[in-house]
mmCIF file of C-alpha atoms and ligand atoms in Angstrom:
data_model
loop_
_atom_site.group_PDB
_atom_site.id
_atom_site.type_symbol
_atom_site.label_atom_id
_atom_site.label_comp_id
_atom_site.label_asym_id
_atom_site.label_seq_id
_atom_site.Cartn_x
_atom_site.Cartn_y
_atom_site.Cartn_z
ATOM 1 C CA MET S 59 234.879 -43.765 -45.990
ATOM 2 C CA SER S 60 238.243 -44.473 -44.458
ATOM 3 C CA VAL S 61 240.085 -41.449 -43.235
ATOM 4 C CA LEU S 62 243.199 -41.268 -45.344
ATOM 5 C CA PRO S 63 246.301 -41.880 -43.204
ATOM 6 C CA ASP S 64 249.414 -39.762 -43.295
ATOM 7 C CA VAL S 65 250.073 -39.383 -47.020
ATOM 8 C CA VAL S 66 252.261 -36.904 -48.901
ATOM 9 C CA GLN S 67 252.065 -36.686 -52.674
ATOM 10 C CA VAL S 68 255.020 -35.268 -54.586
ATOM 11 C CA ASP S 69 255.502 -34.455 -58.255
ATOM 12 C CA SER S 70 258.680 -36.340 -59.112
ATOM 13 C CA TYR S 71 261.039 -39.090 -58.001
ATOM 14 C CA GLU S 72 263.593 -36.431 -57.046
ATOM 15 C CA GLU S 73 261.045 -34.799 -54.756
ATOM 16 C CA LEU S 74 260.149 -38.196 -53.311
ATOM 17 C CA ALA S 75 263.815 -38.917 -52.532
ATOM 18 C CA SER S 76 264.262 -35.488 -50.971
ATOM 19 C CA ALA S 77 261.105 -35.684 -48.865
ATOM 20 C CA ALA S 78 262.010 -39.189 -47.730
ATOM 21 C CA ALA S 79 265.566 -38.218 -46.786
ATOM 22 C CA ARG S 80 264.287 -35.249 -44.805
ATOM 23 C CA TRP S 81 261.677 -37.389 -43.007
ATOM 24 C CA ILE S 82 264.263 -40.052 -42.126
ATOM 25 C CA ASP S 83 266.725 -37.402 -40.926
ATOM 26 C CA GLU S 84 264.130 -35.618 -38.779
ATOM 27 C CA THR S 85 262.752 -38.869 -37.351
ATOM 28 C CA LEU S 86 266.204 -40.182 -36.444
ATOM 29 C CA ARG S 87 267.216 -36.898 -34.839
ATOM 30 C CA ARG S 88 263.984 -36.755 -32.837
ATOM 31 C CA ALA S 89 264.559 -40.309 -31.587
ATOM 32 C CA LEU S 90 268.178 -39.478 -30.708
ATOM 33 C CA GLN S 91 266.912 -36.741 -28.405
ATOM 34 C CA THR S 92 265.507 -39.369 -26.049
ATOM 35 C CA ARG S 93 267.632 -42.450 -26.725
ATOM 36 C CA THR S 94 271.391 -42.937 -26.976
ATOM 37 C CA ARG S 95 270.982 -45.783 -29.472
ATOM 38 C CA VAL S 96 268.404 -45.673 -32.287
ATOM 39 C CA SER S 97 267.518 -48.499 -34.640
ATOM 40 C CA ILE S 98 266.542 -48.168 -38.278
ATOM 41 C CA ALA S 99 265.616 -50.956 -40.688
ATOM 42 C CA LEU S 100 266.257 -50.161 -44.340
ATOM 43 C CA SER S 101 264.023 -51.293 -47.161
ATOM 44 C CA GLY S 102 265.288 -52.778 -50.379
ATOM 45 C CA GLY S 103 264.256 -52.541 -53.986
ATOM 46 C CA SER S 104 265.042 -49.479 -56.066
ATOM 47 C CA THR S 105 262.754 -46.743 -54.787
ATOM 48 C CA PRO S 106 264.706 -45.802 -51.628
ATOM 49 C CA ARG S 107 268.074 -45.483 -53.407
ATOM 50 C CA GLY S 108 267.679 -41.748 -54.074
ATOM 51 C CA ALA S 109 266.793 -41.029 -50.455
ATOM 52 C CA TYR S 110 269.752 -43.097 -49.243
ATOM 53 C CA GLN S 111 272.097 -41.145 -51.517
ATOM 54 C CA LEU S 112 270.786 -37.842 -50.140
ATOM 55 C CA LEU S 113 271.240 -39.073 -46.558
ATOM 56 C CA ALA S 114 274.850 -39.851 -47.431
ATOM 57 C CA THR S 115 275.641 -36.379 -48.744
ATOM 58 C CA ALA S 116 275.766 -32.913 -47.217
ATOM 59 C CA PRO S 117 273.953 -31.406 -45.527
ATOM 60 C CA LEU S 118 272.047 -34.422 -44.229
ATOM 61 C CA ALA S 119 275.132 -36.580 -43.797
ATOM 62 C CA GLN S 120 276.348 -34.251 -41.066
ATOM 63 C CA THR S 121 273.100 -33.914 -39.147
ATOM 64 C CA VAL S 122 272.662 -37.456 -37.863
ATOM 65 C CA ASP S 123 275.199 -38.968 -35.445
ATOM 66 C CA TRP S 124 275.613 -42.284 -37.266
ATOM 67 C CA SER S 125 277.709 -43.658 -34.391
ATOM 68 C CA GLN S 126 274.459 -43.828 -32.398
ATOM 69 C CA LEU S 127 272.543 -45.821 -34.986
ATOM 70 C CA GLU S 128 271.984 -49.566 -35.334
ATOM 71 C CA VAL S 129 271.118 -50.388 -38.951
ATOM 72 C CA TYR S 130 269.006 -53.419 -39.832
ATOM 73 C CA PHE S 131 267.184 -54.604 -42.957
ATOM 74 C CA GLY S 132 263.493 -55.340 -43.445
ATOM 75 C CA ASP S 133 264.167 -58.180 -45.825
ATOM 76 C CA GLU S 134 266.796 -59.713 -48.042
ATOM 77 C CA ARG S 135 267.005 -61.820 -51.105
ATOM 78 C CA CYS S 136 268.786 -65.183 -50.627
ATOM 79 C CA VAL S 137 271.757 -64.136 -52.743
ATOM 80 C CA PRO S 138 275.385 -63.288 -51.882
ATOM 81 C CA PRO S 139 275.771 -59.775 -50.444
ATOM 82 C CA GLU S 140 277.918 -58.683 -53.370
ATOM 83 C CA GLN S 141 275.333 -59.785 -55.943
ATOM 84 C CA HIS S 142 273.701 -56.974 -57.956
ATOM 85 C CA ASN S 143 270.210 -57.685 -56.570
ATOM 86 C CA SER S 144 271.163 -57.775 -52.890
ATOM 87 C CA ASN S 145 269.332 -55.200 -50.781
ATOM 88 C CA TYR S 146 272.409 -54.994 -48.580
ATOM 89 C CA ARG S 147 274.612 -54.160 -51.570
ATOM 90 C CA MET S 148 272.240 -51.406 -52.677
ATOM 91 C CA ALA S 149 272.214 -49.879 -49.188
ATOM 92 C CA ARG S 150 276.004 -50.088 -48.896
ATOM 93 C CA GLU S 151 276.577 -48.412 -52.272
ATOM 94 C CA ALA S 152 273.964 -45.691 -51.772
ATOM 95 C CA LEU S 153 274.424 -44.963 -48.068
ATOM 96 C CA LEU S 154 276.371 -47.148 -45.664
ATOM 97 C CA ASP S 155 279.750 -46.892 -47.395
ATOM 98 C CA HIS S 156 279.480 -43.103 -47.189
ATOM 99 C CA VAL S 157 278.534 -42.431 -43.556
ATOM 100 C CA PRO S 158 280.617 -42.912 -40.371
ATOM 101 C CA ILE S 159 278.738 -45.870 -38.922
ATOM 102 C CA PRO S 160 280.789 -48.569 -37.184
ATOM 103 C CA GLU S 161 280.672 -51.883 -39.061
ATOM 104 C CA SER S 162 279.542 -53.604 -35.867
ATOM 105 C CA GLN S 163 276.359 -51.515 -36.009
ATOM 106 C CA ILE S 164 275.368 -52.653 -39.497
ATOM 107 C CA HIS S 165 273.356 -55.858 -39.139
ATOM 108 C CA ARG S 166 273.172 -57.629 -42.463
ATOM 109 C CA ILE S 167 270.691 -60.469 -42.971
ATOM 110 C CA ARG S 168 272.817 -63.515 -43.864
ATOM 111 C CA ALA S 169 270.213 -64.646 -46.355
ATOM 112 C CA GLU S 170 272.761 -66.454 -48.506
ATOM 113 C CA ALA S 171 273.167 -69.039 -45.743
ATOM 114 C CA GLY S 172 272.343 -72.592 -46.758
ATOM 115 C CA ASP S 173 270.137 -73.025 -43.703
ATOM 116 C CA ARG S 174 267.559 -70.256 -44.212
ATOM 117 C CA GLU S 175 265.490 -71.219 -41.208
ATOM 118 C CA TRP S 176 268.578 -70.864 -39.032
ATOM 119 C CA ALA S 177 269.389 -67.502 -40.682
ATOM 120 C CA ALA S 178 265.831 -66.300 -40.044
ATOM 121 C CA HIS S 179 265.993 -67.362 -36.409
ATOM 122 C CA ALA S 180 269.419 -65.769 -35.931
ATOM 123 C CA TYR S 181 268.337 -62.459 -37.420
ATOM 124 C CA GLY S 182 265.133 -62.437 -35.419
ATOM 125 C CA ALA S 183 267.237 -62.739 -32.274
ATOM 126 C CA LEU S 184 269.235 -59.671 -33.349
ATOM 127 C CA LEU S 185 266.261 -57.397 -33.950
ATOM 128 C CA PRO S 186 265.196 -55.087 -31.115
ATOM 129 C CA ASP S 187 261.730 -55.532 -29.590
ATOM 130 C CA ALA S 188 260.667 -52.354 -31.409
ATOM 131 C CA LEU S 189 262.489 -50.690 -34.266
ATOM 132 C CA ASP S 190 262.647 -46.932 -33.945
ATOM 133 C CA VAL S 191 262.377 -46.421 -37.704
ATOM 134 C CA LEU S 192 261.199 -48.939 -40.293
ATOM 135 C CA LEU S 193 261.408 -48.135 -44.002
ATOM 136 C CA LEU S 194 259.186 -50.082 -46.366
ATOM 137 C CA GLY S 195 258.302 -50.198 -50.044
ATOM 138 C CA ILE S 196 255.315 -51.700 -51.803
ATOM 139 C CA GLY S 197 255.077 -53.904 -54.848
ATOM 140 C CA PRO S 198 252.366 -53.748 -57.545
ATOM 141 C CA ASP S 199 250.898 -56.884 -55.944
ATOM 142 C CA GLY S 200 250.657 -55.168 -52.573
ATOM 143 C CA HIS S 201 253.630 -56.890 -50.959
ATOM 144 C CA THR S 202 255.866 -55.089 -48.505
ATOM 145 C CA ALA S 203 259.281 -56.198 -47.296
ATOM 146 C CA SER S 204 259.129 -59.758 -48.622
ATOM 147 C CA LEU S 205 255.629 -60.413 -47.309
ATOM 148 C CA PHE S 206 253.747 -61.448 -50.431
ATOM 149 C CA PRO S 207 249.969 -61.922 -50.738
ATOM 150 C CA GLY S 208 248.921 -65.277 -49.303
ATOM 151 C CA SER S 209 252.361 -65.926 -47.791
ATOM 152 C CA SER S 210 252.448 -68.118 -44.693
ATOM 153 C CA ALA S 211 254.864 -65.541 -43.226
ATOM 154 C CA LEU S 212 251.824 -63.265 -42.874
ATOM 155 C CA GLU S 213 250.376 -65.707 -40.339
ATOM 156 C CA GLU S 214 253.617 -65.901 -38.315
ATOM 157 C CA ARG S 215 253.005 -64.453 -34.862
ATOM 158 C CA GLN S 216 255.910 -65.873 -32.824
ATOM 159 C CA ARG S 217 258.983 -65.203 -34.943
ATOM 160 C CA LYS S 218 260.274 -61.795 -36.047
ATOM 161 C CA VAL S 219 261.865 -63.103 -39.250
ATOM 162 C CA ALA S 220 260.630 -65.800 -41.615
ATOM 163 C CA THR S 221 261.517 -67.311 -44.952
ATOM 164 C CA SER S 222 259.313 -66.461 -47.900
ATOM 165 C CA ARG S 223 258.994 -67.056 -51.617
ATOM 166 C CA ALA S 224 258.627 -64.235 -54.135
ATOM 167 C CA PRO S 225 256.585 -64.749 -57.311
ATOM 168 C CA ALA S 226 259.555 -63.496 -59.332
ATOM 169 C CA PRO S 227 263.304 -64.026 -58.992
ATOM 170 C CA PRO S 228 265.109 -63.861 -56.700
ATOM 171 C CA ARG S 229 262.406 -66.051 -55.262
ATOM 172 C CA ASP S 230 263.907 -67.111 -51.945
ATOM 173 C CA ARG S 231 263.782 -64.369 -49.331
ATOM 174 C CA LEU S 232 264.039 -63.662 -45.626
ATOM 175 C CA THR S 233 261.603 -61.098 -44.278
ATOM 176 C CA ILE S 234 260.435 -59.416 -41.126
ATOM 177 C CA THR S 235 257.031 -60.642 -40.053
ATOM 178 C CA PRO S 236 253.890 -58.591 -39.279
ATOM 179 C CA SER S 237 254.695 -58.212 -35.577
ATOM 180 C CA VAL S 238 257.877 -56.270 -36.447
ATOM 181 C CA ILE S 239 255.887 -53.864 -38.612
ATOM 182 C CA GLU S 240 253.234 -53.511 -35.910
ATOM 183 C CA ALA S 241 255.856 -52.810 -33.202
ATOM 184 C CA ALA S 242 257.882 -50.216 -35.153
ATOM 185 C CA ARG S 243 257.772 -46.764 -33.547
ATOM 186 C CA SER S 244 257.895 -44.909 -36.885
ATOM 187 C CA LEU S 245 257.054 -46.234 -40.341
ATOM 188 C CA LEU S 246 257.861 -44.738 -43.717
ATOM 189 C CA VAL S 247 256.483 -46.189 -46.954
ATOM 190 C CA LEU S 248 257.795 -45.000 -50.321
ATOM 191 C CA ALA S 249 256.119 -45.671 -53.660
ATOM 192 C CA ALA S 250 256.717 -44.291 -57.126
ATOM 193 C CA GLY S 251 255.018 -45.140 -60.386
ATOM 194 C CA SER S 252 251.464 -45.708 -61.545
ATOM 195 C CA ASP S 253 252.050 -49.468 -61.473
ATOM 196 C CA LYS S 254 251.834 -49.153 -57.671
ATOM 197 C CA ALA S 255 248.593 -47.110 -57.674
ATOM 198 C CA ARG S 256 246.198 -50.031 -57.219
ATOM 199 C CA ALA S 257 248.290 -51.594 -54.462
ATOM 200 C CA VAL S 258 248.653 -48.240 -52.675
ATOM 201 C CA ALA S 259 244.913 -47.599 -52.805
ATOM 202 C CA ASP S 260 244.145 -51.151 -51.640
ATOM 203 C CA ALA S 261 246.614 -50.815 -48.771
ATOM 204 C CA LEU S 262 245.479 -47.375 -47.611
ATOM 205 C CA ILE S 263 241.727 -47.271 -48.236
ATOM 206 C CA GLY S 264 240.658 -50.690 -49.468
ATOM 207 C CA PRO S 265 238.743 -53.248 -47.411
ATOM 208 C CA ALA S 266 240.998 -56.202 -48.262
ATOM 209 C CA PRO S 267 242.890 -57.702 -45.301
ATOM 210 C CA ALA S 268 246.660 -57.790 -44.977
ATOM 211 C CA ARG S 269 246.606 -61.430 -46.068
ATOM 212 C CA GLN S 270 245.669 -60.148 -49.526
ATOM 213 C CA VAL S 271 247.403 -56.746 -49.340
ATOM 214 C CA PRO S 272 250.392 -57.091 -46.978
ATOM 215 C CA ALA S 273 251.294 -53.380 -47.293
ATOM 216 C CA ARG S 274 248.089 -52.711 -45.339
ATOM 217 C CA LEU S 275 250.210 -53.606 -42.295
ATOM 218 C CA ALA S 276 251.965 -50.245 -42.775
ATOM 219 C CA ARG S 277 248.768 -48.253 -43.169
ATOM 220 C CA ARG S 278 249.465 -46.202 -40.015
ATOM 221 C CA GLY S 279 252.812 -45.050 -41.398
ATOM 222 C CA HIS S 280 253.933 -41.943 -43.223
ATOM 223 C CA TRP S 281 253.527 -42.541 -46.959
ATOM 224 C CA ILE S 282 255.408 -40.525 -49.574
ATOM 225 C CA LEU S 283 254.028 -41.124 -53.062
ATOM 226 C CA ASP S 284 254.618 -39.668 -56.459
ATOM 227 C CA ARG S 285 251.614 -38.702 -58.564
ATOM 228 C CA GLY S 286 251.500 -42.070 -60.320
ATOM 229 C CA ALA S 287 251.463 -44.104 -57.136
ATOM 230 C CA ALA S 288 248.877 -41.763 -55.573
ATOM 231 C CA SER S 289 246.654 -41.598 -58.653
ATOM 232 C CA LEU S 290 243.854 -43.786 -57.229
ATOM 233 C CA LEU S 291 243.675 -42.000 -53.877
ATOM 234 C CA PRO S 292 241.081 -39.299 -53.074
ATOM 235 C CA LEU S 293 243.759 -36.641 -52.642
ATOM 236 C CA LYS S 294 243.190 -32.973 -53.320
ATOM 237 C CA PRO S 295 244.741 -32.194 -56.814
HETATM 238 C C1 LIG J 290 262.605 -56.042 -51.962
HETATM 239 C C2 LIG J 290 261.908 -55.018 -51.117
HETATM 240 C C3 LIG J 290 260.504 -54.886 -51.590
HETATM 241 C C4 LIG J 290 260.450 -53.570 -52.308
HETATM 242 C C5 LIG J 290 259.252 -53.490 -53.200
HETATM 243 C C6 LIG J 290 259.316 -52.246 -54.077
HETATM 244 O O1 LIG J 290 263.411 -56.805 -51.442
HETATM 245 O O2 LIG J 290 262.364 -55.998 -53.177
HETATM 246 O O3 LIG J 290 262.017 -55.165 -49.833
HETATM 247 O O4 LIG J 290 259.513 -54.926 -50.609
HETATM 248 O O5 LIG J 290 260.411 -52.513 -51.348
HETATM 249 O O6 LIG J 290 259.244 -54.640 -54.025
HETATM 250 O O7 LIG J 290 260.460 -52.369 -54.878
HETATM 251 P P1 LIG J 290 260.908 -51.155 -55.838
HETATM 252 O O8 LIG J 290 261.296 -50.027 -54.933
HETATM 253 O O9 LIG J 290 262.064 -51.686 -56.615
HETATM 254 O O10 LIG J 290 259.706 -50.810 -56.692
#
């Protein structure tokens, strides 16, 4: 029986957002005690939006010195940054437009570039050897970032960023590769909804390898789940 990693179950999306914002705040502040510059890679999708909004409002907005942060992204859809389904746009609207972080310290993935391989290589060169904080989500199919089951990006061991194809639009993506997840100093995975329950259980306690359940790469992280997403885990009620 696998020992369950670091999992917190909450009762609502609001509690998930609050717990996530507090974890991010505490983790950033702890890292800032020993380093003058701290890197965080934001996840996309919809789940983290509530946590980002809380980080951008009092009291949390005043606790982190945003001028000491370098903000990256774990993945991006190959769409213009102003498009509704851009991860960058979501992060800007929910967080980055509301905190005092210098523009030069926000590192957007230029995934709309015509030459995606070049964009992947360029972003890989920007990423630090080890992110201080990496935020991730999980899809019902077990993907994380834009590492989808069976993706060749899961076998990439040299590059930090690779192109990938999603099973649903927007299909073309750029994503961090497994080595970036493995090197991250702190990992947070957020999941809400019973449609994630199977993927969460497979990632945390299932035998399937990361090739089939990419979110397994984040198994060592801190997971904050609502009841639906945690419903197939052997957690105390
Ligand atoms: C993306 C994300 C992706 C996301 C999961 C969960 O670009 O979509 O990086 O990995 O975290 O698909 O998405 P939701 O939070 O919308 O359920």
